[in-house]
XYZ file of C-alpha atoms in Angstrom:
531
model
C 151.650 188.351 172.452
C 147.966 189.254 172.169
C 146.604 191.538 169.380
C 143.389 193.572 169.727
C 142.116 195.059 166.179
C 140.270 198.383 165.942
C 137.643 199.038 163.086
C 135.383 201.728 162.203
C 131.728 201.744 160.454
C 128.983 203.893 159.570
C 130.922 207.177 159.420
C 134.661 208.507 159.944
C 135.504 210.280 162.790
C 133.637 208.356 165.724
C 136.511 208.438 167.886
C 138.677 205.010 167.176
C 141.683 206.524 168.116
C 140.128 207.876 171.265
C 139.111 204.426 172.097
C 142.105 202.439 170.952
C 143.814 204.696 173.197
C 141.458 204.599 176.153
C 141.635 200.530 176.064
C 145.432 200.832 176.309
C 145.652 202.864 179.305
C 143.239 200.253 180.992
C 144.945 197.340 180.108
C 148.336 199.066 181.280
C 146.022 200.101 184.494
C 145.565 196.458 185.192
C 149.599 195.989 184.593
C 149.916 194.868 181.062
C 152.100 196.095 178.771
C 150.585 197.702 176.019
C 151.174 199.144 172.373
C 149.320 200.829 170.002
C 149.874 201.225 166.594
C 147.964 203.261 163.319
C 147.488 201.817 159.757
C 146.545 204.721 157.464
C 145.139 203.952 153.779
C 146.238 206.848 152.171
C 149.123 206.644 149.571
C 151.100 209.562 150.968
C 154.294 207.639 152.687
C 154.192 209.317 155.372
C 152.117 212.678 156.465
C 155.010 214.856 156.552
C 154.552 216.539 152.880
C 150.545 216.994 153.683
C 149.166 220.291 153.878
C 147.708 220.186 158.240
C 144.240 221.481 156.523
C 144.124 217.907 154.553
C 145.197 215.776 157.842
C 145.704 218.065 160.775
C 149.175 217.940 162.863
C 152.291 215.638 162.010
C 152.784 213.789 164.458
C 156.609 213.195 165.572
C 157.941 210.556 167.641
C 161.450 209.883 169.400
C 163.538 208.124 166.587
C 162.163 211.657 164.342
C 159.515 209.237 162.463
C 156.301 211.905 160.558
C 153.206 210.230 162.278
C 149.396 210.284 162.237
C 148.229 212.595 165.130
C 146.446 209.620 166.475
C 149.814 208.705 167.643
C 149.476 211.741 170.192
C 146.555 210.322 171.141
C 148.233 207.150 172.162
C 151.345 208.902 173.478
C 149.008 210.962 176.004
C 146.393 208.110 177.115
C 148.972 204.778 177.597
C 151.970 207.492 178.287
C 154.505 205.124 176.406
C 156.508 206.432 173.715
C 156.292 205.319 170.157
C 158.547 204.642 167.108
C 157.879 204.775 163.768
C 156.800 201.222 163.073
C 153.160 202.382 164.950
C 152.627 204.936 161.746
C 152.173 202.966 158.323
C 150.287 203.921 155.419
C 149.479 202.941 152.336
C 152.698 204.612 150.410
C 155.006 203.111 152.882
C 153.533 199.528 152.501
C 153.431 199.617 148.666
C 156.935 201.537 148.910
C 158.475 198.267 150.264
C 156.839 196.126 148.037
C 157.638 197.798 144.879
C 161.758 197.949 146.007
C 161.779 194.389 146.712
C 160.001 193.635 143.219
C 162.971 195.645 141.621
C 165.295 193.809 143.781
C 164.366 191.151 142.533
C 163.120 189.644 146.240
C 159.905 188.014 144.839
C 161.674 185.687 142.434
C 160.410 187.067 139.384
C 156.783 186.120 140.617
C 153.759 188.075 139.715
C 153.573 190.743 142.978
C 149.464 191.504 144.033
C 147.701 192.447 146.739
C 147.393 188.677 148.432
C 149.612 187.602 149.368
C 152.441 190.278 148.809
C 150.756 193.477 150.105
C 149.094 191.736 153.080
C 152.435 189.970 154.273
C 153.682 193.342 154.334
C 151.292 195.018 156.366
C 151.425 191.630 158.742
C 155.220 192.188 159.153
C 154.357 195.524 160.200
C 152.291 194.319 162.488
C 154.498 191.355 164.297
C 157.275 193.946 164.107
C 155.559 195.616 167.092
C 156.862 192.538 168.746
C 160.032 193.286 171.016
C 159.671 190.777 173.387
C 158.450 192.934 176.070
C 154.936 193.664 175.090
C 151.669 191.735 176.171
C 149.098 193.257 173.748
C 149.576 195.445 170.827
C 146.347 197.537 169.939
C 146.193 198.098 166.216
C 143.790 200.599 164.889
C 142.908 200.174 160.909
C 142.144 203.999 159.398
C 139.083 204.539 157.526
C 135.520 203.187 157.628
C 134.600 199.712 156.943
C 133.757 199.101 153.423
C 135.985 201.912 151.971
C 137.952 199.778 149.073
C 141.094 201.767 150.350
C 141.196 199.559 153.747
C 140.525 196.243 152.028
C 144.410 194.823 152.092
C 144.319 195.908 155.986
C 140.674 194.240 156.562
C 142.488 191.090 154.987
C 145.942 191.121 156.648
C 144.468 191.049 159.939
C 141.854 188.618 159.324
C 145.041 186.225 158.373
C 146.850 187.194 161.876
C 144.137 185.138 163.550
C 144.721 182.247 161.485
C 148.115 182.600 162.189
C 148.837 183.421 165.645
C 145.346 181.328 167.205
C 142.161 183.228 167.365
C 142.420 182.798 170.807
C 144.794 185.871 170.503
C 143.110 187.704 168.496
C 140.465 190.153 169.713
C 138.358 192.243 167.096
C 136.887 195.751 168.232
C 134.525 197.271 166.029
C 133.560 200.780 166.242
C 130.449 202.158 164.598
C 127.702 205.108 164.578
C 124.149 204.355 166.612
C 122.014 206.585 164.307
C 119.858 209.207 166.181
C 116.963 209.914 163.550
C 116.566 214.144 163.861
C 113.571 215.200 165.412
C 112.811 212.421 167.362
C 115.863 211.131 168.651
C 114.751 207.667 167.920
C 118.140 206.144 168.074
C 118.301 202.794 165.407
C 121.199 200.426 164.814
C 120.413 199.062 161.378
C 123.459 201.268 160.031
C 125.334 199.062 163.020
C 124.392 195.903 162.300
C 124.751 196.600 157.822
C 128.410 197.653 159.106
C 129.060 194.570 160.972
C 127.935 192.814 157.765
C 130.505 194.205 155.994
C 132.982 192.826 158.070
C 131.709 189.491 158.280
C 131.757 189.417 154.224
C 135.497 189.698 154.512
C 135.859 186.742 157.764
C 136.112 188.518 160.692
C 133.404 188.330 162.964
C 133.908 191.346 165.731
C 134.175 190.375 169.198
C 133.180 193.781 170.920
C 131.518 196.110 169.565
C 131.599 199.938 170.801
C 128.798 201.420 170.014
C 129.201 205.859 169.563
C 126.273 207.202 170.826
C 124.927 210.540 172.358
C 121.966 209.002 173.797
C 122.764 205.736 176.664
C 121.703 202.789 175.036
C 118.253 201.368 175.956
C 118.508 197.509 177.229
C 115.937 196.710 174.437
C 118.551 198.052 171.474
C 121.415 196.306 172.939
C 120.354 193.156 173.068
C 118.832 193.692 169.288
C 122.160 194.479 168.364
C 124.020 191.212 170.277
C 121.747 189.453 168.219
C 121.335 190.395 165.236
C 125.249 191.027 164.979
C 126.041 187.567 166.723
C 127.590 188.254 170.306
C 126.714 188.333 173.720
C 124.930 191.163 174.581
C 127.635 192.089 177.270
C 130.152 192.435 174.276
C 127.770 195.586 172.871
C 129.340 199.053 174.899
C 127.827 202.064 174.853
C 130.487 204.945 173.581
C 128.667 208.162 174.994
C 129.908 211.919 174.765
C 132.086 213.132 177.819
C 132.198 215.726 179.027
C 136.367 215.650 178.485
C 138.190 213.100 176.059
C 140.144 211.917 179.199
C 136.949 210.728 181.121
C 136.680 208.434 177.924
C 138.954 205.618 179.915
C 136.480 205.790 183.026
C 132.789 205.586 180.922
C 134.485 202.814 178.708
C 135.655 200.669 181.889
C 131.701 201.444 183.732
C 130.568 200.060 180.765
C 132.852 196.848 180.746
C 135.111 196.949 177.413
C 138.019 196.166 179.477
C 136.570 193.069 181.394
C 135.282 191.702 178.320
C 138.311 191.974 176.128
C 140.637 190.440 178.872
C 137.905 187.710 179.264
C 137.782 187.261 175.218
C 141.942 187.137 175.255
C 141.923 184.824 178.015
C 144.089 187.517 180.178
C 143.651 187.342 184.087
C 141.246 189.486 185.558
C 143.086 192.340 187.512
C 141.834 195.185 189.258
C 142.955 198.697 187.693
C 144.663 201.056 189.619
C 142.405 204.142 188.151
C 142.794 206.359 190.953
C 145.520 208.753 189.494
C 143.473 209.132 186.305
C 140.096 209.452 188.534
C 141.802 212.628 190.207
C 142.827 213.795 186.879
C 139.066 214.278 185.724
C 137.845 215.718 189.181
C 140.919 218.049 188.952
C 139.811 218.871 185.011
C 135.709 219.147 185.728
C 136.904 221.443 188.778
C 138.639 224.068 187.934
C 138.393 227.394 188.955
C 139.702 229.892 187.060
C 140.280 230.865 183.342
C 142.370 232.670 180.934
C 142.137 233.397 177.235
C 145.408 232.746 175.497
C 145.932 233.795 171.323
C 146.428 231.217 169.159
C 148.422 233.082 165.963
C 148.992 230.679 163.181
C 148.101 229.953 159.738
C 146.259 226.968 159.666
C 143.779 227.964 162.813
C 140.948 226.971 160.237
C 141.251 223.491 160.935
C 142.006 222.615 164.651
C 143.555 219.256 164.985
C 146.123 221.165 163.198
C 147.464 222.266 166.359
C 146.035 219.267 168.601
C 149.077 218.743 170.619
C 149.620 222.667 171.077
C 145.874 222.572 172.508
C 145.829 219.714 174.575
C 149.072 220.670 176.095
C 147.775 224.203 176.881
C 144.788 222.301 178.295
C 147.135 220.002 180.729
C 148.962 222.867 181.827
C 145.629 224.711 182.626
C 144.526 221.999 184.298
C 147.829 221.752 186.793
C 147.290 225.517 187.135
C 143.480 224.722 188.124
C 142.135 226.515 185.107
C 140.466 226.551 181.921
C 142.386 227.502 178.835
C 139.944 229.454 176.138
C 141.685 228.916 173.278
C 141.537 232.859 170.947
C 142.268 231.082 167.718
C 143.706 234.010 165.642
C 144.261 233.575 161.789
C 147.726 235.354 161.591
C 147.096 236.341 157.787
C 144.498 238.843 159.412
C 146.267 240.305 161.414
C 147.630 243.602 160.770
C 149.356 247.380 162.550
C 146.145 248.893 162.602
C 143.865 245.994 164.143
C 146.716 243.958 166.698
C 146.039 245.480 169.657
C 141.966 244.764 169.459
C 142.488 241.345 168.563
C 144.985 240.499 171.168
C 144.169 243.441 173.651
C 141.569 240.661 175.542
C 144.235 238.128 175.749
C 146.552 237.362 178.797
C 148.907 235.325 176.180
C 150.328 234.768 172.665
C 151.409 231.693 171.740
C 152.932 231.270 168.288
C 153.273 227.529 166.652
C 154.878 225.702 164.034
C 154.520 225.718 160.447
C 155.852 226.344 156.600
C 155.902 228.636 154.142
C 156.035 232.694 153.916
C 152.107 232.738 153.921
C 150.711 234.918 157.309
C 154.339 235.533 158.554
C 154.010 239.229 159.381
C 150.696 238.534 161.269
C 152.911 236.397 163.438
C 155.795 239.036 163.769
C 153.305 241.273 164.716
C 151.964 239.190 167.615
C 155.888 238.829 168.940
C 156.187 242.592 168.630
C 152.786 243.249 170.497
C 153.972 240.545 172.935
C 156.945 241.923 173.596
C 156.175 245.727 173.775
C 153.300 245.002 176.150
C 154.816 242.472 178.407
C 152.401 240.054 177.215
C 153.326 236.491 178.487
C 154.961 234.994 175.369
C 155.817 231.078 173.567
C 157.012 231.096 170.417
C 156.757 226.864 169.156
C 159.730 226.176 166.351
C 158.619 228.605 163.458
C 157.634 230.803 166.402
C 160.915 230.764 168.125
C 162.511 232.306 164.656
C 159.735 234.611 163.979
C 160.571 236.204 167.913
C 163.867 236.597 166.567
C 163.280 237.827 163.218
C 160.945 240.582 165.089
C 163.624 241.137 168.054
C 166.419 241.455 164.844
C 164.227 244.075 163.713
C 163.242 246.385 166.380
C 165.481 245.985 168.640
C 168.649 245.320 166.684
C 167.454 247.807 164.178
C 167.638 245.575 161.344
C 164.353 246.385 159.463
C 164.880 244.028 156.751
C 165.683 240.888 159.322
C 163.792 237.729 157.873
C 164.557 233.926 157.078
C 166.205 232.690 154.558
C 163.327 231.088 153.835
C 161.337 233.384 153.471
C 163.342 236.103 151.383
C 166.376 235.727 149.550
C 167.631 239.493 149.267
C 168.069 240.753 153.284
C 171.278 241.107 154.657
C 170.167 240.319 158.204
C 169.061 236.500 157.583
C 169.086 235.868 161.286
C 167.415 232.397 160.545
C 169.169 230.205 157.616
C 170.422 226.588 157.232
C 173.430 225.947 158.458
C 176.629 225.054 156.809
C 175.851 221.527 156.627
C 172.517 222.031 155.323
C 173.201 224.360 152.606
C 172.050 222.753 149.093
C 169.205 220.442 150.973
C 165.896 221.898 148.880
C 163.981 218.934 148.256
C 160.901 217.910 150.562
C 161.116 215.324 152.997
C 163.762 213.580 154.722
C 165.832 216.869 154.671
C 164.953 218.327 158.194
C 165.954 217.916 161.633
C 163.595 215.261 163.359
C 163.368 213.872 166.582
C 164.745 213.563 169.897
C 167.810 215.853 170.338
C 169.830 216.898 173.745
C 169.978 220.538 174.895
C 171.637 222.028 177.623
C 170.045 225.104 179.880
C 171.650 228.043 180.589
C 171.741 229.161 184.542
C 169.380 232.074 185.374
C 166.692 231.648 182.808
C 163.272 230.606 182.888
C 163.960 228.124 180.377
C 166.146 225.768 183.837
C 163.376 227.275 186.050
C 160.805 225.398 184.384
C 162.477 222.348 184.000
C 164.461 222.283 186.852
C 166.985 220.876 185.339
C 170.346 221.494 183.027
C 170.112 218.681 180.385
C 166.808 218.118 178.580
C 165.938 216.449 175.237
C 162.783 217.447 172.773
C 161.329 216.741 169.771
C 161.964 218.527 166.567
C 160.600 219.233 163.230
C 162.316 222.333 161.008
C 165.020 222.862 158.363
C 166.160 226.048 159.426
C 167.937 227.379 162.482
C 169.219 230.397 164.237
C 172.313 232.154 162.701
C 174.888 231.986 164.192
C 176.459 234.912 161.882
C 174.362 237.074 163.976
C 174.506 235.626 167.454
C 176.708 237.426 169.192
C 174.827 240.988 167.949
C 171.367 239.719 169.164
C 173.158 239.165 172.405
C 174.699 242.124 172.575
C 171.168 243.693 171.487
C 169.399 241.738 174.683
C 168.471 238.419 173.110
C 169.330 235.684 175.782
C 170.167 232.063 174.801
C 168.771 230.049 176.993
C 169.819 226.912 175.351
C 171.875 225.101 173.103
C 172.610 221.919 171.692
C 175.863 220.211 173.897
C 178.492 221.496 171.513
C 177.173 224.873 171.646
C 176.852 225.129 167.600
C 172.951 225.513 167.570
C 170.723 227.742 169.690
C 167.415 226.070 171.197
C 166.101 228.027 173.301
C 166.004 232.420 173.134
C 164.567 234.434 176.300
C 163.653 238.499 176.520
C 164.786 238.928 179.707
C 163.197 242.646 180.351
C 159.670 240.629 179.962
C 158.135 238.587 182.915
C 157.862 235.563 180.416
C 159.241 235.462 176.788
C 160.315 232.506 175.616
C 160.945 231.067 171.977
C 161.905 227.276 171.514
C 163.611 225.685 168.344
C 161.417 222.225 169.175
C 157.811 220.816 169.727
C 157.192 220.713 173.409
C 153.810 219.374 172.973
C 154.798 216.049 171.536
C 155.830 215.302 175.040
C 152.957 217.046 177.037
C 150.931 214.289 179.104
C 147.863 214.972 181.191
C 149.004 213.666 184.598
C 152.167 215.530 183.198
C 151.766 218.482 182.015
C 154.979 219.902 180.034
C 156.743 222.141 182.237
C 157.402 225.005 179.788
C 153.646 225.113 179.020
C 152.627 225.319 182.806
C 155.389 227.858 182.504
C 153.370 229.805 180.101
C 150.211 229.283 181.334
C 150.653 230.559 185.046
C 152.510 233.630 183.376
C 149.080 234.377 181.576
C 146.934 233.893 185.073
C 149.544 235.896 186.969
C 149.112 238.654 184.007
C 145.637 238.559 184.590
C 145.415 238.961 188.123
């Protein structure tokens, strides 16, 4: 098995993710099969307990593991789905290596960073090995130089030693500085980053170079020497006009040629023509529609990144442009609803915690709802459609959550038997991939076109079922359960064109050759609205 090793320099936030991901889907273009994986070098075990303002979205995979959102990335560029041994931080490295020094699994040895914490993170890494991958992609958090990402920087300088640095490739990704006013565009914070590398042992291979500006000839071959590499190995990185042209620039430029020549892989031909029509179909749409955005943490975006790039698939197969109304639900209020949301053809309601901005959202449902407003309601937003359907339909006017208020006697969402008692944080919701079955007649089966799905969850608390068969009774239509009928999925307002509220996260599943059906759903609900 081959291993390719993404680094950053310069700055954060260049895009390594973006490019770890784009190099996958080339390699699995050309008919490898292809891996990626995160290291994060924060101490938090996992990003599950982290407020989305501190890291943006959680991530969740299949086997219900709380990921890095660059895991979505991977997940939509390389379309192969992940486990949780491609998330590892920090806490979960130093987690294992603590219990085994109380277990007594080090001998009584003094524990320290080499050669206990690297091993660690280097059995992370080979256990991406399952005997049917040809290259695992692993991309190392941070910048280059931060002391955080030092045990990383080490760990995989040792893989090459171990496994032949003729399997080894390294990819380093830093910041071609663009001096303001000028433009003059200077690679001495390139080539002081590559330094830093080197002062650890690993010498990059490739290095892909983030720029606005299309590197002159002159610059690149300054930067092959100076940073000791052939001056086909230095890529230009520019701005596209769409993350998912990002593929298409990077194999113009070459990355994928190069690293397959570096690894001593064969020299295929990619088949690029599906994701070719994908960014013609994306540059060429036609129409667009505003949608509403009503959630709590709409100050930082990449707190919904999955919820946005599936609404932007799903525009795409509906040949238009999603404008995104992001709509802070704590402002939100009786007397100012219907201007906010009046110039919006849908609402869409996401995930989240906590009792903060919770009538904002309730409000959006009711608007929704009373105005035949196209309508997706995302986990918390599936409860808070019920919690507003409880109350003005039902006539309970003191429906909530349980976990929210304590003192109604309409808690229409609770824990369930089973769960009663669980308070503590983490490890104590329902995660992952779980089966549910679609009712006949709704839009839920229309969309899917099929009877037995399975999606990804995320939440502690569910519908209850004290109060089920009144909602139905009310008008509330379950439009899915799980198979032994004990928890509801899926709820539908039938007297509305489109009103649907689902217990799980579509948008971990959302690809864009593939747009999630329930989203397309949505979205062609908004452009019929609109007319």
């Amino acid at each position: 098995m081959k291993h390719i090793f993404v680094t950053g320099g310069v700055v954060s936030g260049l895009g390594k993710g973006i490019c770890a991901a784009s190099l996958g889907r080339l390699l699995k273009q050309r008919g490898f099969r292809v891996k990626n994986q995160k290291f994060d070098p924060y101490f938090n075990v996992d990003p599950g307990t982290m407020s989305p303002f501190q890291h943006g979205e959680v991530f969740v995979t299949d086997d219900g593991a709380e990921t890095d959102l660059d895991l979505g990335h991977y997940e939509r560029f390389v379309d192969e789905s992940l486990t949780g041994n491609a998330s590892v931080s920090s806490g979960k490295v130093f987690w294992n290596v603590l219990n085994r020094e109380r277990q007594g699994g080090y001998l009584g040895g003094t524990v320290q960073i080499i050669p206990h914490v690297t091993d660690e993170i280097k059995r992370r890494i080979y256990a991406m090995d399952d005997g049917e991958t040809d290259i695992i992609i692993t991309e190392v958090g941070g910048t280059v130089g931060d002391i955080e990402s030092q045990p990383y920087l080490e760990a995989i300088r040792q893989v090459a030693a171990e496994k032949g640095r003729e399997n080894v490739l390294y990819i380093h990704v830093p910041l071609v500085v663009s001096i303001p006013g000028t433009g003059e565009l200077k690679s001495k914070p390139t080539q002081h980053s590559v330094k830093e590398l080197l002062s650890v042992g690993i010498q990059p291979d490739i290095l892909v170079c983030r720029t606005d500006s299309p590197l002159p000839e002159d610059l690149r071959r300054k930067i092959a020497l100076f940073c000791n590499m052939e001056e086909d190995c230095v890529i230009q990185n520019l701005t596209a006009s769409t993350l998912y042209e990002v593929p298409l620039l990077l194999e113009r430029e070459g990355l994928c040629r190069v690293a397959c020549r570096k690894l001593g892989l064969p020299q295929r031909e990619p088949d690029l023509a599906e994701w070719t029509a994908l960014v013609q179909r994306i540059n060429g749409v036609h129409k667009t529609v505003q949608i509403a955005l009503v959630g709590k943490y709409t100050g930082l975006h990449d707190a919904y990144l999955s919820v946005a790039e599936s609404l932007f698939h799903a525009g795409t197969a509906c040949d238009a442009r999603v404008n995104i109304k992001w709509v802070d639900s704590e402002g939100l209020t009786a007397e100012n609803v219907k201007q906010v949301l009046g110039d919006c053809s849908g609402i869409l309601v996401p995930g989240g915690f906590g009792d903060r901005g919770i009538e904002g959202m309730v409000l959006a449902a009711q608007y929704a709802r009373e105005n035949d407003v196209p309508y997706f309601g995302i986990c918390l937003g599936m409860q808070i459609a019920v919690i507003e359907y409880a109350r003005h339909v039902a006539g309970w006017a003191d429906a909530h959550s349980a976990e929210f208020s304590g003192l109604t006697a309409h808690p229409v969402i609770a824990l369930m038997p089973d769960q009663v008692g669980i308070t503590a944080k983490g490890g104590t919701m329902r995660l992952g991939k779980y089966p549910c079955v679609l009712a006949e007649g709704t839009l839920a089966r229309d969309a899917y076109g099929a009877a037995d799905i399975s999606e990804r969850h995320r939440h502690r608390y569910e519908f209850n079922n004290q109060f089920r068969q009144e909602l139905q009774d009310a008008g509330l239509r379950l439009a899915g359960l799980s198979p032994d009928g004990h928890l509801v999925e899926i709820v539908e307002e039938p007297a509305n064109t489109w009103f649907v509220g689902v217990q799980f996260h579509p948008e971990f599943k959302s690809r864009p050759n593939r747009p999630h059906p329930l989203f397309v759903g949505f979205v062609q609900a908004s452009l019929d609205r609109q007319g």
